[in-house]
Tab-separated table of C-alpha atoms and ligand atoms in Angstrom:
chain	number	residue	atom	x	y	z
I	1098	UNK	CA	-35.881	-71.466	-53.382
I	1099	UNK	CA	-34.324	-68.264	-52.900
I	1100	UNK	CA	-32.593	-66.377	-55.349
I	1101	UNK	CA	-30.227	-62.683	-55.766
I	1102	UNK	CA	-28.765	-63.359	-52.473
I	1103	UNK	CA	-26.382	-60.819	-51.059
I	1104	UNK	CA	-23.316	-62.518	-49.860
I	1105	UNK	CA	-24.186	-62.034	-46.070
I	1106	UNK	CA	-27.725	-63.412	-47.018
I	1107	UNK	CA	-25.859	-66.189	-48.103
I	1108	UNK	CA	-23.189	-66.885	-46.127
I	1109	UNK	CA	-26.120	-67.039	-43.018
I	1110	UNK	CA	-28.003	-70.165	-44.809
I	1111	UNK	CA	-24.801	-71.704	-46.136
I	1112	UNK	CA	-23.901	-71.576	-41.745
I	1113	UNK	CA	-27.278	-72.402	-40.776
I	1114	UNK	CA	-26.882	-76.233	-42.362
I	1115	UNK	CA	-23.797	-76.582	-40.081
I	1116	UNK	CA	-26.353	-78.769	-37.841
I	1117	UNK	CA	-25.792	-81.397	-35.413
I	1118	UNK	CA	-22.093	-82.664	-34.013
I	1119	UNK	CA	-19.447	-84.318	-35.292
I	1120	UNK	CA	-18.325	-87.744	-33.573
I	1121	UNK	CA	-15.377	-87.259	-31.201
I	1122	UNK	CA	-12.265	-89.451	-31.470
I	1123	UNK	CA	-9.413	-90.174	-29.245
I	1124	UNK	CA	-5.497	-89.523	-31.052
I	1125	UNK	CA	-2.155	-89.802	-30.097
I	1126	UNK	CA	-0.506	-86.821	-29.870
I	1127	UNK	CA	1.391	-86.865	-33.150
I	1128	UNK	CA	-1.649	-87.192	-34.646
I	1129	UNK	CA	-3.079	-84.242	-33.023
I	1130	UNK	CA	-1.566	-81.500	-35.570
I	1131	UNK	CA	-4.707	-79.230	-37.228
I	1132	UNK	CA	-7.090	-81.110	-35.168
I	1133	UNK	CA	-9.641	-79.328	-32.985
I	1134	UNK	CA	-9.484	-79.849	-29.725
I	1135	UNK	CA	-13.467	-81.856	-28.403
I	1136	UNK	CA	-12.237	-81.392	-24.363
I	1137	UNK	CA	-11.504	-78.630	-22.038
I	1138	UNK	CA	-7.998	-79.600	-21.295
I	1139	UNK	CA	-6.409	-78.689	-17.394
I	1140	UNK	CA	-3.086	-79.103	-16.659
I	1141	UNK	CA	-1.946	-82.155	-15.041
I	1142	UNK	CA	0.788	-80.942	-13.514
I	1143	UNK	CA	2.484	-77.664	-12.057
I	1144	UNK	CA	5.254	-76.282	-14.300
I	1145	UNK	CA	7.496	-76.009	-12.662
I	1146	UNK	CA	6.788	-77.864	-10.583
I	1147	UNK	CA	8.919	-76.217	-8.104
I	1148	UNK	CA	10.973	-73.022	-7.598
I	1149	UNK	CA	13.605	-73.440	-10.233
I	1150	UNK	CA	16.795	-71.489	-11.885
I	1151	UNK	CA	16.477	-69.730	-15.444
I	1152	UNK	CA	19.691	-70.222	-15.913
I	1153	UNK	CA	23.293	-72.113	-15.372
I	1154	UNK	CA	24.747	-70.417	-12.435
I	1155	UNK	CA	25.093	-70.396	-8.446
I	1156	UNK	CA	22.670	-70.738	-6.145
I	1157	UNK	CA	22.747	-69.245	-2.931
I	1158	UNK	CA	21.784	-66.834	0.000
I	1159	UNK	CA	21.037	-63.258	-1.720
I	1160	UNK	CA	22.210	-61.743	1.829
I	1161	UNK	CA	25.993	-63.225	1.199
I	1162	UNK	CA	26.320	-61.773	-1.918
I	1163	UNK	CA	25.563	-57.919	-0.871
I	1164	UNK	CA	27.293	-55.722	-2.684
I	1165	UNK	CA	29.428	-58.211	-5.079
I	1166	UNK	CA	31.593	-56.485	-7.576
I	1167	UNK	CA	34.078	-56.900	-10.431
I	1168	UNK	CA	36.557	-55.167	-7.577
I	1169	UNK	CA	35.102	-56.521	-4.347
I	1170	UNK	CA	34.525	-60.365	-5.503
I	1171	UNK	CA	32.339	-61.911	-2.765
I	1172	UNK	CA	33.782	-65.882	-2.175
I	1173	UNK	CA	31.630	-68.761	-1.331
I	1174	UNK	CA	31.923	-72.306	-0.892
I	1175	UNK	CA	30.455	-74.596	-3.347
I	1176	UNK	CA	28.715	-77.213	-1.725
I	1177	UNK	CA	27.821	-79.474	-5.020
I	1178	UNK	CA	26.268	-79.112	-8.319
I	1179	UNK	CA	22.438	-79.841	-9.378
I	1180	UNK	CA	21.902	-80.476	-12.923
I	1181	UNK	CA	18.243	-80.366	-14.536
I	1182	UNK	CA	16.140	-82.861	-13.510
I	1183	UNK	CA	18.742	-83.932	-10.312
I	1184	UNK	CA	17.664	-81.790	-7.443
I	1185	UNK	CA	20.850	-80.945	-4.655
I	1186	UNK	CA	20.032	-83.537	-1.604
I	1187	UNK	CA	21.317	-80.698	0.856
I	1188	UNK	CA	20.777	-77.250	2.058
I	1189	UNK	CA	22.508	-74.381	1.270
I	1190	UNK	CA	23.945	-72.694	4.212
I	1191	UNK	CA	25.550	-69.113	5.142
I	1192	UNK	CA	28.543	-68.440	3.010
I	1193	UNK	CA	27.777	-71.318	0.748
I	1194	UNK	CA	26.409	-72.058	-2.835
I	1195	UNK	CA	25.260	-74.921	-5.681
I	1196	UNK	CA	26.496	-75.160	-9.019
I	1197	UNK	CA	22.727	-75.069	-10.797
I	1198	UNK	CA	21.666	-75.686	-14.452
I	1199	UNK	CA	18.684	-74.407	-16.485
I	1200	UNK	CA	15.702	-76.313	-15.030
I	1201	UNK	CA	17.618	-77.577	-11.784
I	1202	UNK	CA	15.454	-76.324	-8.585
I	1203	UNK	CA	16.555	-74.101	-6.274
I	1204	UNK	CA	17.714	-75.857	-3.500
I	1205	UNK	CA	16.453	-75.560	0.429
I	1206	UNK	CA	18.076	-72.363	1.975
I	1207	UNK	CA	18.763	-70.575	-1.135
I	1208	UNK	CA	16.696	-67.260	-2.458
I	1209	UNK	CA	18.761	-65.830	-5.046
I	1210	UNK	CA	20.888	-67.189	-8.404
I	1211	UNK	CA	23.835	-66.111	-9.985
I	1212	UNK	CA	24.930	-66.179	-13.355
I	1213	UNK	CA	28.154	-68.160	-14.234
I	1214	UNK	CA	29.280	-65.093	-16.441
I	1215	UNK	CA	29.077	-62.847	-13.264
I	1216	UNK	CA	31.836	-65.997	-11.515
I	1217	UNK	CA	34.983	-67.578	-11.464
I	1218	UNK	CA	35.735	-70.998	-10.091
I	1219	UNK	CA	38.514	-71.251	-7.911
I	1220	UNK	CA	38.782	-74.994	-6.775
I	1221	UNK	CA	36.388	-75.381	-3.962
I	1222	UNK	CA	35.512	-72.043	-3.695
I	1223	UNK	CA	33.145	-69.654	-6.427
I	1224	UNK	CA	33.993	-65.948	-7.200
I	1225	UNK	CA	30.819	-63.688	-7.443
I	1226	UNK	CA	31.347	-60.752	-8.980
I	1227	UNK	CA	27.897	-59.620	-9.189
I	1228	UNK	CA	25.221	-60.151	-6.397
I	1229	UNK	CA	22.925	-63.364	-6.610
I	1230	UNK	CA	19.569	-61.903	-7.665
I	1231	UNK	CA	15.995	-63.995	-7.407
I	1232	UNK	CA	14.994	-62.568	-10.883
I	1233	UNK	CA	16.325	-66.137	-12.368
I	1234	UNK	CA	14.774	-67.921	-10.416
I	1235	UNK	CA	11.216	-69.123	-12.202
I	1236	UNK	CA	8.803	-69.716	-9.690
I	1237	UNK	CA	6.444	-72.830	-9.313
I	1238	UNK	CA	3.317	-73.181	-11.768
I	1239	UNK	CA	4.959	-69.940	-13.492
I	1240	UNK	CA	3.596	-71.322	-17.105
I	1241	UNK	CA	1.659	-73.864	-15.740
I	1242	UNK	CA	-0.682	-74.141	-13.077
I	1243	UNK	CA	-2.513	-77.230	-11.923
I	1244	UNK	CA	-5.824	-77.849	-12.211
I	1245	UNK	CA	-6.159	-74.381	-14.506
I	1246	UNK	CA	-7.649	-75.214	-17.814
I	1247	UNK	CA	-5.404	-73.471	-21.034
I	1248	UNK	CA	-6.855	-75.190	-24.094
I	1249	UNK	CA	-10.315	-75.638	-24.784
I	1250	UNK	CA	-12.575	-77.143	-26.844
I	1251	UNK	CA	-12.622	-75.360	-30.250
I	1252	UNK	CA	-9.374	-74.885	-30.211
I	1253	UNK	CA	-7.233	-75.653	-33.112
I	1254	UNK	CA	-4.252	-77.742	-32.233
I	1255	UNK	CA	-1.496	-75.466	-33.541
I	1256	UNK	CA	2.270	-76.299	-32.587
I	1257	UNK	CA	2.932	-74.476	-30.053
I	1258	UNK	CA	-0.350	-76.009	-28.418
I	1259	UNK	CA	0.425	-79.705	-29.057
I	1260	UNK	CA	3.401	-78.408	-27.162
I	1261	UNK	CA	0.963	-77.322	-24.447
I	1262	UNK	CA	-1.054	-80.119	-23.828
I	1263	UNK	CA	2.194	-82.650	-24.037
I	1264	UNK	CA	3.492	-80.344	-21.235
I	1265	UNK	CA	0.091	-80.194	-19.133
I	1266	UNK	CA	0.878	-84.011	-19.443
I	1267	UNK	CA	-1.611	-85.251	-21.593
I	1268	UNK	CA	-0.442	-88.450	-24.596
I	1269	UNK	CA	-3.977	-88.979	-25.828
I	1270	UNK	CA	-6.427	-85.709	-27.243
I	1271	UNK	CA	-10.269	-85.834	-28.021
I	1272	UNK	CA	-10.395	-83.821	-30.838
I	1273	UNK	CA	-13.872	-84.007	-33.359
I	1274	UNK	CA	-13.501	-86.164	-36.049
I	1275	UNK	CA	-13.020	-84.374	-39.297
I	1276	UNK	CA	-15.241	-83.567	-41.444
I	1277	UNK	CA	-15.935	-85.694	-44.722
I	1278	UNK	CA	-16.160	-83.678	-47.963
I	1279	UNK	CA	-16.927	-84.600	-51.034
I	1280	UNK	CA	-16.073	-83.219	-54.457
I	1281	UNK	CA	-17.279	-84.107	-57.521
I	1282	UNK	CA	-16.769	-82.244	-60.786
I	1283	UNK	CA	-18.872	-81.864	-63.640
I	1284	UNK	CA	-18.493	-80.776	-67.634
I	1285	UNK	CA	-17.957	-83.101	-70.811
I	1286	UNK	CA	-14.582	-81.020	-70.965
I	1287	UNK	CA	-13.292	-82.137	-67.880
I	1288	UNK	CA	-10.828	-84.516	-67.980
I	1289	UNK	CA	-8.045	-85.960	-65.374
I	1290	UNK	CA	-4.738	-84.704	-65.364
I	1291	UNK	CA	-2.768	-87.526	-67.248
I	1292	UNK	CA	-5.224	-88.105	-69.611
I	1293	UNK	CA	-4.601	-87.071	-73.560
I	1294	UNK	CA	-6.542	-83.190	-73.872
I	1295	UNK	CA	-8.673	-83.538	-76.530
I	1296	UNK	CA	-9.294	-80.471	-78.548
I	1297	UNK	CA	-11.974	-77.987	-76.249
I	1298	UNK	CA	-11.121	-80.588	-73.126
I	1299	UNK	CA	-9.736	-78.610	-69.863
I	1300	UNK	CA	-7.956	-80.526	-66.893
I	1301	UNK	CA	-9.759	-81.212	-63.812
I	1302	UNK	CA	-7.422	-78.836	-61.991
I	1303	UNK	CA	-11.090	-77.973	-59.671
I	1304	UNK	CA	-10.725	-81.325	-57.729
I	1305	UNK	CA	-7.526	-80.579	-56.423
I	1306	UNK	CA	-7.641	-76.482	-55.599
I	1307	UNK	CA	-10.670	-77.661	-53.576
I	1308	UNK	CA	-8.830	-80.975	-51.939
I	1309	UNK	CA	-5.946	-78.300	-50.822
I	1310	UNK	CA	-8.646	-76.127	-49.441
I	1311	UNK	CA	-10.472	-78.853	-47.609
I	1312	UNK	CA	-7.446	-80.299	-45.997
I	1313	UNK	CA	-6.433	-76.768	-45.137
I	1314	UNK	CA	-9.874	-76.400	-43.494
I	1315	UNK	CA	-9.471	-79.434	-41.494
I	1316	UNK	CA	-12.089	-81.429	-43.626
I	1317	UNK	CA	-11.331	-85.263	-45.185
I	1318	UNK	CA	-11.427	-84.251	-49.193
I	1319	UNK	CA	-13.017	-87.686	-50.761
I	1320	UNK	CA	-12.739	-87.368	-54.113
I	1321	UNK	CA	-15.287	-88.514	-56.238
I	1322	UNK	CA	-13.697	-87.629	-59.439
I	1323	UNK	CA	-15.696	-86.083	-63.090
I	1324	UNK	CA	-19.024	-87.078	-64.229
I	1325	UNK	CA	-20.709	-85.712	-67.625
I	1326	UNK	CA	-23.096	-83.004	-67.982
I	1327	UNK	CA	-25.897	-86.003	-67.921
I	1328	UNK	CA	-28.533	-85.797	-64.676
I	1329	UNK	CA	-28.437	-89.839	-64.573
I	1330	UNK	CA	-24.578	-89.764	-64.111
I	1331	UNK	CA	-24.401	-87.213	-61.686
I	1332	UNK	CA	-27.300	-88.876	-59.649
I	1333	UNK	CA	-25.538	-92.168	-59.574
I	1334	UNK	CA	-22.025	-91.016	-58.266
I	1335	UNK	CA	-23.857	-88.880	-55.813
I	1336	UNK	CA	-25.681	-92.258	-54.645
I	1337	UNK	CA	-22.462	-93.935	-54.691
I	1338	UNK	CA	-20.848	-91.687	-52.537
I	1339	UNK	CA	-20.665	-93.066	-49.127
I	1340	UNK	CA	-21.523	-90.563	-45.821
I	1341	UNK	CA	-20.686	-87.451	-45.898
I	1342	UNK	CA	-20.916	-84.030	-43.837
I	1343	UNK	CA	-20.577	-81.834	-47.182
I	1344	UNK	CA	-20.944	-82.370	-50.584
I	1345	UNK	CA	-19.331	-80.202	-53.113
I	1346	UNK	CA	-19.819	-79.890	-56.808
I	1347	UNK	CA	-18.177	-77.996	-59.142
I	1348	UNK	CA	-19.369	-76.839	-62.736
I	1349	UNK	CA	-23.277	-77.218	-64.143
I	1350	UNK	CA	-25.099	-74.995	-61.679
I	1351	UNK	CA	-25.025	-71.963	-64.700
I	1352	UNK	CA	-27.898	-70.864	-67.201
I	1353	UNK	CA	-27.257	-73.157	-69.318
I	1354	UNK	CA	-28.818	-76.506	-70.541
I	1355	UNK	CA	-25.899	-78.555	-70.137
I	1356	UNK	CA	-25.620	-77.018	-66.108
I	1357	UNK	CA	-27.415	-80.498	-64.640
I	1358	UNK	CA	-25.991	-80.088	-61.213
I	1359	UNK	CA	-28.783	-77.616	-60.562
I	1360	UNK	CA	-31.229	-80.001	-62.705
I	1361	UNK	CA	-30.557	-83.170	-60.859
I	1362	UNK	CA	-30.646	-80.834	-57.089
I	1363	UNK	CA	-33.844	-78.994	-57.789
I	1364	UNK	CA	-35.701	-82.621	-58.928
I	1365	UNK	CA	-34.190	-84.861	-56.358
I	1366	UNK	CA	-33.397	-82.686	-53.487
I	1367	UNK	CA	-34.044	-78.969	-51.913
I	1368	UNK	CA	-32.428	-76.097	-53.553
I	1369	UNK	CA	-32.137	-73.161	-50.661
I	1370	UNK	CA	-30.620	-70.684	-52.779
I	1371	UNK	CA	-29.068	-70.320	-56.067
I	1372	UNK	CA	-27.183	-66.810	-57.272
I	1373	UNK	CA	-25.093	-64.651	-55.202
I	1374	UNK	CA	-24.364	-60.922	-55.867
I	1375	UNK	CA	-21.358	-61.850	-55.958
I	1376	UNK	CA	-18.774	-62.118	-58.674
I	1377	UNK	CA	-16.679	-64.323	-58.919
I	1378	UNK	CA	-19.404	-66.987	-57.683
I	1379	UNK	CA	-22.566	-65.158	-58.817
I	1380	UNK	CA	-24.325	-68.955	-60.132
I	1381	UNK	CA	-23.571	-70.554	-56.398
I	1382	UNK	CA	-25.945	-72.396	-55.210
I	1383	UNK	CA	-26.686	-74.081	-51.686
I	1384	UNK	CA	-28.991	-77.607	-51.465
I	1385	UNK	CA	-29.781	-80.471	-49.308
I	1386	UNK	CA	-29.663	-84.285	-50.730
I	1387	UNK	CA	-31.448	-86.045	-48.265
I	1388	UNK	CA	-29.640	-84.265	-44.996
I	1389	UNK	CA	-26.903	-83.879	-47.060
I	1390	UNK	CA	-25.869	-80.270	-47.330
I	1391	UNK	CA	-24.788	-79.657	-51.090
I	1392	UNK	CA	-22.200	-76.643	-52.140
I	1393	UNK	CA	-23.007	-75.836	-55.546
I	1394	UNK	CA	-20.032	-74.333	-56.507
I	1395	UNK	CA	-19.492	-72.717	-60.110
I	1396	UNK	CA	-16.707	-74.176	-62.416
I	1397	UNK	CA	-14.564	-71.535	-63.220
I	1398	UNK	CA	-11.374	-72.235	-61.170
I	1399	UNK	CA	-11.117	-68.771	-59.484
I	1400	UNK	CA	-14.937	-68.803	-58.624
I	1401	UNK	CA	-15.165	-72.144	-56.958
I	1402	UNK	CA	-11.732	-71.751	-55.314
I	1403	UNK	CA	-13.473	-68.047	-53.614
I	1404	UNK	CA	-17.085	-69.364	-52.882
I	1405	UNK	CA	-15.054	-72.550	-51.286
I	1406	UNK	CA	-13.386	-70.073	-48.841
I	1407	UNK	CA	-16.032	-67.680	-48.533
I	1408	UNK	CA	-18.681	-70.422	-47.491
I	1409	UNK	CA	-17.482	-74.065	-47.404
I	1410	UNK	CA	-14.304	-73.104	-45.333
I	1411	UNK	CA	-16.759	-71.153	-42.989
I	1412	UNK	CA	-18.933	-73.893	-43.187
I	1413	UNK	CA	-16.548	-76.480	-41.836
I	1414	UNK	CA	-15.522	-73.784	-39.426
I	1415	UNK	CA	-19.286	-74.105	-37.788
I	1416	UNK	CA	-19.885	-77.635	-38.190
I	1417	UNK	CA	-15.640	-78.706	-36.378
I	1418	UNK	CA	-16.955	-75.579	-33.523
I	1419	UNK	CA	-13.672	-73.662	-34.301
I	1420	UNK	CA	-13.070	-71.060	-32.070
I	1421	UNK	CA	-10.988	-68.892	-34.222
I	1422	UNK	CA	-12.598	-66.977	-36.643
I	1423	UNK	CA	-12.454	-68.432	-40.667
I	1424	UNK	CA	-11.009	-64.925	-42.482
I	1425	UNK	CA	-9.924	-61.683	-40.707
I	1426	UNK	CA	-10.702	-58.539	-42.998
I	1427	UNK	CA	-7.933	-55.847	-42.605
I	1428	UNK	CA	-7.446	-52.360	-44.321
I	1429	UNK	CA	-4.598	-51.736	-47.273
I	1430	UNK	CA	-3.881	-49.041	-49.732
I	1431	UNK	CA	-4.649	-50.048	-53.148
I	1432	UNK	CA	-1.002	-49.842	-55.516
I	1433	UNK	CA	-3.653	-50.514	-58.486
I	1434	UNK	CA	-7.167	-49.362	-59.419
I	1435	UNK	CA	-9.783	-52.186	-58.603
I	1436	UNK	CA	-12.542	-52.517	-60.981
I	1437	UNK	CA	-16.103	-52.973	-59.320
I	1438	UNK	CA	-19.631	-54.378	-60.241
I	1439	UNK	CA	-22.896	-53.059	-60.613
I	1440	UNK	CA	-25.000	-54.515	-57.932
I	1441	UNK	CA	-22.583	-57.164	-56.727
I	1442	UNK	CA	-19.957	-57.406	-54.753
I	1443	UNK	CA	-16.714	-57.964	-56.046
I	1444	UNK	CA	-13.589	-60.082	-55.122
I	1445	UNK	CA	-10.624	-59.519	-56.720
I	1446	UNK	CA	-7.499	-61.216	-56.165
I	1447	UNK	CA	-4.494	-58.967	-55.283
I	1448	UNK	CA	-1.108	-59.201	-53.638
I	1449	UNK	CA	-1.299	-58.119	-49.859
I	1450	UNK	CA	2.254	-56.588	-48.271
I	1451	UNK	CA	0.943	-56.609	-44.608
I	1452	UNK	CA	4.219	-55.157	-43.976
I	1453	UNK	CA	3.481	-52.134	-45.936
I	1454	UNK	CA	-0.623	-52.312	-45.888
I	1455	UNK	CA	-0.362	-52.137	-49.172
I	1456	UNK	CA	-2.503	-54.327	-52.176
I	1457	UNK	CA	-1.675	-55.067	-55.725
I	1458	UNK	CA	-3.617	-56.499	-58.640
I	1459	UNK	CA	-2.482	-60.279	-59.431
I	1460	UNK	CA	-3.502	-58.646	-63.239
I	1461	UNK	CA	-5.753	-60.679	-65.669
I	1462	UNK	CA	-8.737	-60.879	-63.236
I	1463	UNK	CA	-10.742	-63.491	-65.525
I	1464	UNK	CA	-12.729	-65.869	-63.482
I	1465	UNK	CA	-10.817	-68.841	-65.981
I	1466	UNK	CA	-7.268	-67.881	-64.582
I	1467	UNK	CA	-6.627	-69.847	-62.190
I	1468	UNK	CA	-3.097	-68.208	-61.630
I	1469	UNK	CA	-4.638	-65.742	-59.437
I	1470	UNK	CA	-5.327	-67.693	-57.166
I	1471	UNK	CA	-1.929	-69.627	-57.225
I	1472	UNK	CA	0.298	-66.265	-56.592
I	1473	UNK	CA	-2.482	-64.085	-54.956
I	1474	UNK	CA	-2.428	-64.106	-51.374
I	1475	UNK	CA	-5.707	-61.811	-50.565
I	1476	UNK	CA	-9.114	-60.936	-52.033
I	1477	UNK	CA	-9.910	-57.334	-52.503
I	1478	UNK	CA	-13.226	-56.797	-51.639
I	1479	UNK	CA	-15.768	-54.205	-53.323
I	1480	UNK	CA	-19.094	-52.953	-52.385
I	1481	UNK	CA	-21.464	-53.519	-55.220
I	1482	UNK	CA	-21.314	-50.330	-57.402
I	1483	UNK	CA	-17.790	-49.170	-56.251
I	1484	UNK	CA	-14.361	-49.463	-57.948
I	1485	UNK	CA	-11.617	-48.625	-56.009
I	1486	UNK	CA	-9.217	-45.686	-57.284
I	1487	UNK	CA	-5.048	-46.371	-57.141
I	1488	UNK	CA	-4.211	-44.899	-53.617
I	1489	UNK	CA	-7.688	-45.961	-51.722
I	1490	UNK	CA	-8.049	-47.307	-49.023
I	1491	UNK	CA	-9.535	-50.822	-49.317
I	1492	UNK	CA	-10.817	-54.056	-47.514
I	1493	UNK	CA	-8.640	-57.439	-48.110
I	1494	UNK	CA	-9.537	-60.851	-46.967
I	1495	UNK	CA	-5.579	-62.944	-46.469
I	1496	UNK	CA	-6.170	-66.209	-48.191
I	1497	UNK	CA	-4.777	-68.003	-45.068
I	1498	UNK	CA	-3.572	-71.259	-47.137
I	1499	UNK	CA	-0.709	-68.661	-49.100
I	1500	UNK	CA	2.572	-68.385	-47.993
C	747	AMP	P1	-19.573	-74.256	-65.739
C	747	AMP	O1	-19.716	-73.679	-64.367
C	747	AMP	O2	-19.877	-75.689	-65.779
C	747	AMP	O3	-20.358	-73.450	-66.728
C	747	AMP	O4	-18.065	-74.076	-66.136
C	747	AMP	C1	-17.476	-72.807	-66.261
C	747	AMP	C2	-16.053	-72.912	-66.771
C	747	AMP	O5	-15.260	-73.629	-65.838
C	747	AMP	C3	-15.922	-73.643	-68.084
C	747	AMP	O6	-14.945	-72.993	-68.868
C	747	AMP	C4	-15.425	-75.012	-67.662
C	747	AMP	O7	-14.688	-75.637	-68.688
C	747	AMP	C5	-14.588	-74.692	-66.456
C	747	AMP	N1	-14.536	-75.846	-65.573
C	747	AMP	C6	-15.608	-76.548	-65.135
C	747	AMP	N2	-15.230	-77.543	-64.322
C	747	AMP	C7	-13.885	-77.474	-64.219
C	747	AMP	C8	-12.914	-78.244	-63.529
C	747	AMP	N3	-13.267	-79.264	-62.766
C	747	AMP	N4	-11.611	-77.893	-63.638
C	747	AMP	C9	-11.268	-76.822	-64.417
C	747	AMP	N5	-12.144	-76.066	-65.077
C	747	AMP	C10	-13.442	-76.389	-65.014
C	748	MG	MG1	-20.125	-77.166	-67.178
């Protein structure tokens, strides 16, 4: 077992259980939403398909409309009308022009569009008082080209690329199935939400930051509710747990006698590392139950809410083959001092204006208040040894999952 990690130490055996696939599974497309895409997806189809008009106007020859002006109207004949999705049967001749909507395509002999504000209708006949330009006109496979793959595997089905693959003209996606996670929490305190408080108890409030977090992932949270600080109980809910592709447990994996995750892990399975020089999160510890990789994670609320996004989020990140990357540092100018530790790195939880680059203190930094985390969007992050002065620049981590 390894011990004193530094959190890239850390975060590079925490990745390196990440092993193996996930099963792939075929859904519908309105299942698809925050699933990650298993298939390299082409387009089906051209789109457009065909040379079609941007927008409701005229179509005609670009030559006949030379010149067109609010005082020098040029007339043509309107020959019929093409809606969307109804293309005009004829051609469009010298002198002559189709009424065309949005999405209608551009019928045989014309080059050019104009828009119906630039016209007046007069009976048979259209007034142009602009020339017919081919700007409008949106040229076949202009978003869409057949045969050219857009989404790939990896990707993370986001709206505007469920939109995608419906209009490459796929109904079904293989995405990878998602992840399993469980999380069980520990402590005699620790008692459901619901249930009377008795005096010293605190409400299992860890089960559910950490289901939000899965789910936000793209993990399955099954929850696998409290057990005492006693090694048989924790042993037999672990054995009762079903298949999984992460285990995480919150609470007992501290000093102290009464921390019998860490007991029960180091006797029945493989501890890898335990202690981070980190804080919040410095007791987390990473093991293997069977091939079951096992997130220790401390039971504060604020430190098992940041190791879960610091290494389980990653984690699931590796293991779904997510292209995009789990957290994206960026620079902001600290609006309150930051207070550092010696010889760990620190995580503080701030407010972020990205509008502004500017960072705030959340205020009462305890690991215990879990309001930090609720109205924080970012974690300040300190080298070990360094505060960070009102004015600084600093490095912030967006928590992704706050508004
Ligand atoms: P531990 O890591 O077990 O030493 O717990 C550290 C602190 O976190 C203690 O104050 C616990 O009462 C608290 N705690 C542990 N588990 C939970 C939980 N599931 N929900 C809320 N607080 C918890
Ligand atoms: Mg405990």
């Amino acid at each position: 077992m390894r011990t004193n990690l530094s959190v890239e130490e850390a975060l590079a055996l925490v990745l390196a259980e990440a092993r193996g696939e996930l099963g792939v599974e075929e859904v519908p497309l309105r299942e698809a939403y925050g699933r990650v895409l298993a298939e390299d997806l082409a387009s089906r189809v051209d789109h457009p398909d065909q040379d079609d008009t941007a927008v409701d106007g005229y179509a005609c020859r670009e030559e006949d409309t030379w010149g067109a002006s609010g005082d020098n109207p040029v007339r043509l004949r309107v020959i019929g009308e093409s809606p969307a999705g109804r293309p005009f049967a004829g051609r469009v001749g010298k002198g002559e022009a189709v009424a065309v909507y949005t999405g209608a395509p551009i019928p045989p002999g014309a080059n050019a569009v104009v828009r119906v504000e630039d016209t007046r209708r007069e009976g048979e006949d259209v007034l142009l008082f602009a020339p017919a330009s081919p700007k409008d006109i949106r040229p076949k496979g202009d978003d869409l080209k057949r045969g050219e793959v857009y989404l790939r595997r990896g990707d993370l089905l986001t709206p505007g690329r469920l939109g995608l693959a419906a209009a490459m003209g796929y109904p079904r996606l293989k995405v990878f199935r998602r992840p399993r996670v469980g999380i069980l929490s520990t402590g005699d305190e620790v008692v459901e939400p619901g249930e009377p408080l008795p005096f010293g108890g605190v409400y299992n409030s860890n089960a559910y930051s950490l289901l939000g977090l899965v789910l936000e992932a793209g993990g399955e949270p099954v929850l696998l509710g409290k057990v005492a600080d006693r090694p048989e109980e924790v042993l037999a809910r672990l054995e009762a747990a079903g298949p999984l592709d992460l285990l995480l447990t919150s609470g007992g994996v501290s000093m102290g006698e009464y921390d019998v995750v860490r007991k029960v892990l180091e006797e029945r399975g493989e501890v890898v590392f335990w202690k981070v020089k980190q804080q919040p999160g410095g007791p987390l510890l990473l093991a293997r139950l069977g091939g079951l990789p096992v997130l220790g994670l401390p039971g504060n609320p604020v430190s098992s809410m940041v190791t879960f996004f610091l290494y389980g989020r990653p984690f699931l990140f590796r293991l779904l083959g997510r292209t995009d990357p789990p957290y994206r540092p960026l620079k902001a100018r600290a609006l309150t001092p930051f207070k550092g530790a010696k010889g760990k790195k620190v995580f503080r939880r701030g407010v972020l204006s990205v509008a502004e680059k500017t960072v705030r203190s959340t205020g009462n930094q305890s690991s215990g208040v879990l309001r930090s985390m609720a109205f924080g969007n970012a974690l300040v992050v300190l080298p070990p040894d360094q505060d960070a002065r009102e004015g600084e620049e600093v490095e912030v981590i967006p928590l992704t999952f706050v508004p």
